[in-house]
Amino acid sequence: MASATIRGHNIWREVVPGLDSIAVQFDPARLTPSEAINLLQQQLQNPQVAAAAPFKPATIPICYDSELAPDGDYIAEKMGLSSAALKIWHASQEFTVTMLGFMPGFAYLQCPESVTAIGRLSKPRQKVAAGSIGIIGNQSCIYSFSSPGGWPIIGRTPARLFDPERPQPALLAANQIVSFRVIGRAEFDHIAQDPSA
Amino acid sequence: MTLTVIKPGLQTTIQGAPFSGHRHLGMPAAGAADCLSLILANHLVGNTPDAIALEITLDDAKFTVDQISSLALTGAASFLRLNGEDMPLHATIEAAPGDEIHIGPAKKGCRSYLALAGDIEAQSLLGGRSTYMGAALGGYHGRALQAGDIIKWKTATPSKQLVRQTPENLIPIQSDQYIIRVMVGPEFADLPIDQQECFFAEKHKVGRRSNRMGLNLTGLSLKSGDKQPMQSAPVFPGTIQCPPDGEPFLLGPDAQTTGGYPRIAQAIRADRHLIGQLRPGADMQFVKVTNDRATAIYRQKLLLLTPWLGAISLW
């Protein structure tokens, strides 16, 4: 939350939260490092700018079709569930966005329930499709663009995670609650053709 | 007016100012890898310092224009030829319709910048127009140029013909040996003491797995301590991370916004433009400076450049 507040100060070019840290970028022609540190400490102590309203919970369509979920069986086996039970379990969870990073709109999610450690694939994929939803245990992620990646993939969303033409380019934001709505393959293909529909 | 790509070379993209203010959404900086060469090229044709231009990588490249055009080339290219005739780098050049603009391969260094007087047409997003290939955004359809691509541009209102030459003492020297000054990173202290010394004492070689996102550094394998894995944390262009295999990598302009490997150092802003000129095989060494010294060096560098370039900032 602190990062959204600090972002209101235009002295910072970037305010980037990590999972347990925060970084600001400034122009060293205007501020010295010690001035920047003092300023940041002040801002963290007395937020002058009203915190941005928290984002509403989001519901994201997900399709568990085996073609779109190449690691469904692997994840089910690791978790000791049947494939059908895995889908029901996953669709019933409420995740929290811990941060965006890696690529534009790529979201890291946290599951409040304790989940068996699944781990990453021993050999990362050269290409993970955009919209793929990965899970390594308590942490999940949503790939916003096609990229190399090592997270086991449980399903795929046709939603566009990042669209620079939208007033809010990223679909999700840090601290937002996310749940999934199960869709079939036909609906996936339909939405994927026109994500704005 | 148009510029047609005859031969794009290894990787030619439209690059200018970096994207700013969107790293918390995962959006990288992108922009010119060697901002100083970009700014020098823009100045020679009367453009604003961080206007978009063509960034050409290693290989030779050929273009042609359909109107009389004022242009300038800076950076690593070994030559500039108009219809086979040698022309100077770091000077305003006039090309006539149909002229073949041939940019020589880099003998030392890595990237060159071709600035055209006026305004290149490019996709404008998130307040920027540079190309970020990772998400196919910006520039020319978010991708590197291919033979046959036609780039549109509008020339500036013809004022009196500008002819400039970069002063000799401001032309960056292209080399295969670089010293980059760094500040220690948040996880530097997690390295064992002898490994900390090793990082600065030894030379690093730029590896083959190098691109605009990052450069792998070979030649020395750092043994990390037995610290717990860290939580993903913000990284920036110029951050040096050290993964468990001990081969550090130096992040470039297209660097991802967060990373989970120890951040052992951060290249100072005054030296970051050098990252754009590092090619596979180049030798480099890191020199440690304090935060305050890094700021002083940057301010001195701007003082040196402003008499020629006016008010600028580097990134």
Coordinates of N, CA and C in Angstrom, one line a residue, chain B residues 21-113:
Chain B
G21 N 7.8 5.5 -15.2 CA 6.6 5.5 -14.3 C 5.7 4.3 -14.4
H22 N 6.1 3.3 -15.1 CA 5.3 2.1 -15.2 C 5.9 0.8 -14.7
R23 N 7.1 0.9 -14.1 CA 7.8 -0.3 -13.6 C 7.0 -1.1 -12.6
H24 N 6.1 -0.4 -11.8 CA 5.3 -1.2 -10.8 C 4.2 -2.0 -11.5
L25 N 4.0 -1.7 -12.8 CA 3.1 -2.6 -13.6 C 3.8 -3.7 -14.4
G26 N 5.2 -3.7 -14.2 CA 6.0 -4.7 -14.9 C 6.5 -4.2 -16.2
M27 N 6.3 -2.9 -16.5 CA 6.7 -2.4 -17.8 C 8.2 -1.9 -17.7
P28 N 9.1 -2.5 -18.5 CA 10.5 -2.2 -18.5 C 10.8 -0.8 -19.1
A29 N 12.0 -0.3 -19.0 CA 12.4 1.0 -19.5 C 12.4 1.0 -21.0
A30 N 13.1 0.0 -21.6 CA 13.4 0.0 -23.0 C 14.1 1.3 -23.3
G31 N 14.0 1.9 -24.6 CA 14.8 3.1 -24.9 C 16.2 2.8 -25.4
A32 N 16.9 3.8 -25.8 CA 18.2 3.6 -26.4 C 19.2 2.9 -25.4
A33 N 19.9 1.9 -25.8 CA 20.8 1.2 -24.9 C 22.0 2.1 -24.6
D34 N 22.4 2.9 -25.6 CA 23.5 3.9 -25.3 C 22.9 5.2 -25.5
C35 N 22.4 5.8 -24.4 CA 21.6 7.1 -24.5 C 22.5 8.2 -24.9
L36 N 23.8 8.2 -24.6 CA 24.7 9.3 -24.9 C 24.9 9.4 -26.4
S37 N 25.1 8.2 -27.1 CA 25.2 8.2 -28.5 C 23.9 8.7 -29.2
L38 N 22.8 8.3 -28.7 CA 21.5 8.7 -29.2 C 21.4 10.3 -29.1
I39 N 21.7 10.8 -27.9 CA 21.6 12.3 -27.7 C 22.5 13.0 -28.7
L40 N 23.8 12.5 -28.8 CA 24.7 13.1 -29.7 C 24.2 13.1 -31.2
A41 N 23.6 12.0 -31.6 CA 23.1 11.9 -32.9 C 21.9 12.9 -33.1
N42 N 21.0 13.0 -32.2 CA 19.9 13.9 -32.3 C 20.3 15.3 -32.4
H43 N 21.3 15.7 -31.6 CA 21.8 17.0 -31.6 C 22.3 17.5 -32.9
L44 N 23.0 16.5 -33.6 CA 23.6 16.8 -34.9 C 22.5 17.2 -36.0
V45 N 21.3 16.7 -35.8 CA 20.2 17.0 -36.8 C 19.2 18.0 -36.2
G46 N 19.4 18.5 -35.0 CA 18.5 19.5 -34.4 C 17.3 19.0 -33.8
N47 N 17.3 17.7 -33.5 CA 16.1 17.1 -32.8 C 16.3 17.3 -31.3
T48 N 15.2 17.0 -30.5 CA 15.3 17.0 -29.1 C 16.2 15.9 -28.7
P49 N 16.8 16.0 -27.5 CA 17.9 15.0 -27.1 C 17.4 13.6 -27.1
D50 N 16.2 13.3 -26.6 CA 15.7 11.9 -26.5 C 14.7 11.5 -27.5
A51 N 14.7 12.2 -28.7 CA 13.8 11.9 -29.8 C 14.1 10.5 -30.3
I52 N 13.2 9.8 -30.9 CA 13.4 8.4 -31.4 C 14.3 8.4 -32.6
A53 N 15.2 7.4 -32.7 CA 16.1 7.2 -33.9 C 16.2 5.7 -34.1
L54 N 17.1 5.4 -35.1 CA 17.3 4.0 -35.3 C 18.5 3.4 -34.6
E55 N 18.3 2.4 -33.8 CA 19.4 1.8 -33.1 C 19.8 0.5 -33.8
I56 N 21.1 0.5 -34.3 CA 21.6 -0.6 -35.2 C 22.6 -1.4 -34.4
T57 N 22.5 -2.7 -34.5 CA 23.3 -3.6 -33.6 C 24.3 -4.4 -34.4
L58 N 25.6 -4.2 -34.1 CA 26.8 -5.0 -34.6 C 27.0 -5.1 -36.1
D59 N 26.0 -5.6 -36.8 CA 26.0 -5.9 -38.2 C 25.9 -4.6 -39.0
D60 N 26.3 -4.7 -40.3 CA 26.0 -3.6 -41.2 C 24.5 -3.5 -41.6
A61 N 24.1 -2.3 -42.0 CA 22.7 -2.1 -42.4 C 22.6 -1.1 -43.5
K62 N 21.5 -1.2 -44.3 CA 21.4 -0.3 -45.4 C 19.9 0.2 -45.5
F63 N 19.9 1.5 -45.8 CA 18.6 2.2 -45.9 C 18.6 3.1 -47.1
T64 N 17.4 3.5 -47.5 CA 17.3 4.6 -48.5 C 16.2 5.5 -48.1
V65 N 16.3 6.8 -48.6 CA 15.2 7.8 -48.3 C 14.6 8.2 -49.6
D66 N 13.4 8.8 -49.5 CA 12.7 9.2 -50.8 C 12.7 10.8 -51.0
Q67 N 13.3 11.5 -50.0 CA 13.4 12.9 -50.1 C 14.8 13.4 -49.6
I68 N 15.1 14.6 -49.9 CA 16.3 15.1 -49.4 C 16.2 15.1 -47.9
S69 N 17.2 14.5 -47.2 CA 17.1 14.3 -45.8 C 18.4 14.7 -45.1
S70 N 18.2 15.2 -43.9 CA 19.3 15.5 -43.1 C 19.4 14.5 -42.0
L71 N 20.6 13.8 -41.9 CA 20.7 12.7 -40.9 C 22.1 12.7 -40.3
A72 N 22.3 11.9 -39.3 CA 23.6 11.8 -38.6 C 23.7 10.4 -38.0
L73 N 25.0 9.9 -38.0 CA 25.2 8.6 -37.4 C 26.3 8.7 -36.3
T74 N 26.0 8.1 -35.2 CA 27.0 8.1 -34.0 C 27.1 6.6 -33.6
G75 N 28.0 6.3 -32.7 CA 28.1 5.0 -32.1 C 29.2 4.2 -32.7
A76 N 29.0 2.9 -32.8 CA 30.0 1.9 -33.0 C 30.3 1.6 -34.5
A77 N 29.5 2.1 -35.4 CA 29.7 1.7 -36.8 C 31.1 2.0 -37.3
S78 N 31.7 1.1 -38.2 CA 33.0 1.4 -38.6 C 33.1 2.4 -39.8
F79 N 31.9 2.6 -40.4 CA 31.9 3.6 -41.5 C 30.4 4.0 -41.8
L80 N 30.3 5.1 -42.5 CA 29.0 5.6 -43.1 C 29.3 5.9 -44.5
R81 N 28.5 5.2 -45.4 CA 28.7 5.5 -46.8 C 27.4 5.9 -47.5
L82 N 27.5 6.9 -48.4 CA 26.4 7.3 -49.2 C 26.7 6.9 -50.6
N83 N 25.9 5.9 -51.1 CA 26.2 5.4 -52.5 C 27.7 5.0 -52.6
G84 N 28.2 4.4 -51.6 CA 29.6 3.9 -51.6 C 30.6 4.9 -51.3
E85 N 30.2 6.1 -51.1 CA 31.2 7.2 -50.8 C 31.3 7.4 -49.3
D86 N 32.5 7.3 -48.7 CA 32.7 7.5 -47.2 C 32.2 8.9 -46.8
M87 N 31.5 8.9 -45.7 CA 31.0 10.1 -45.1 C 31.4 10.1 -43.6
P88 N 31.6 11.2 -43.0 CA 32.0 11.2 -41.6 C 30.8 10.8 -40.6
L89 N 31.2 10.0 -39.6 CA 30.3 9.9 -38.4 C 30.3 11.2 -37.6
H90 N 29.4 11.3 -36.7 CA 29.3 12.5 -35.8 C 29.3 13.8 -36.6
A91 N 28.6 13.8 -37.7 CA 28.4 15.1 -38.5 C 27.1 15.1 -39.2
T92 N 26.5 16.2 -39.4 CA 25.3 16.3 -40.2 C 25.5 16.0 -41.6
I93 N 24.7 15.1 -42.2 CA 24.9 14.6 -43.6 C 23.6 14.9 -44.3
E94 N 23.7 15.2 -45.6 CA 22.5 15.3 -46.4 C 22.4 14.1 -47.4
A95 N 21.3 13.4 -47.4 CA 21.1 12.3 -48.4 C 20.0 12.8 -49.4
A96 N 20.2 12.4 -50.6 CA 19.3 12.7 -51.7 C 18.4 11.5 -51.9
P97 N 17.2 11.8 -52.6 CA 16.3 10.7 -52.8 C 17.0 9.5 -53.6
G98 N 16.8 8.3 -53.1 CA 17.3 7.1 -53.7 C 18.7 6.8 -53.3
D99 N 19.4 7.7 -52.6 CA 20.7 7.4 -52.1 C 20.7 6.2 -51.2
E100 N 21.8 5.3 -51.3 CA 21.9 4.2 -50.4 C 22.7 4.6 -49.2
I101 N 22.1 4.5 -48.0 CA 22.8 4.9 -46.8 C 23.3 3.5 -46.2
H102 N 24.6 3.4 -46.2 CA 25.2 2.1 -45.7 C 26.0 2.3 -44.4
I103 N 25.5 1.6 -43.4 CA 26.1 1.8 -42.1 C 27.0 0.6 -41.8
G104 N 28.3 0.8 -41.6 CA 29.3 -0.3 -41.5 C 29.1 -1.1 -40.2
P105 N 29.6 -2.3 -40.2 CA 29.5 -3.2 -39.0 C 30.4 -2.6 -37.9
A106 N 30.0 -2.9 -36.7 CA 30.8 -2.4 -35.5 C 32.1 -3.2 -35.4
K107 N 33.2 -2.6 -35.4 CA 34.5 -3.3 -35.2 C 34.8 -3.4 -33.7
K108 N 34.5 -2.4 -33.0 CA 34.5 -2.3 -31.6 C 33.2 -1.7 -31.1
G109 N 32.8 -2.0 -29.9 CA 31.5 -1.5 -29.5 C 30.4 -2.3 -30.1
C110 N 29.2 -1.9 -29.9 CA 28.1 -2.7 -30.3 C 26.9 -2.0 -31.1
R111 N 26.6 -0.8 -30.7 CA 25.4 -0.1 -31.3 C 25.7 1.2 -31.9
S112 N 24.9 1.5 -33.0 CA 25.0 2.8 -33.6 C 23.6 3.4 -33.7
Y113 N 23.6 4.8 -33.8 CA 22.3 5.5 -33.8 C 22.3 6.4 -35.1

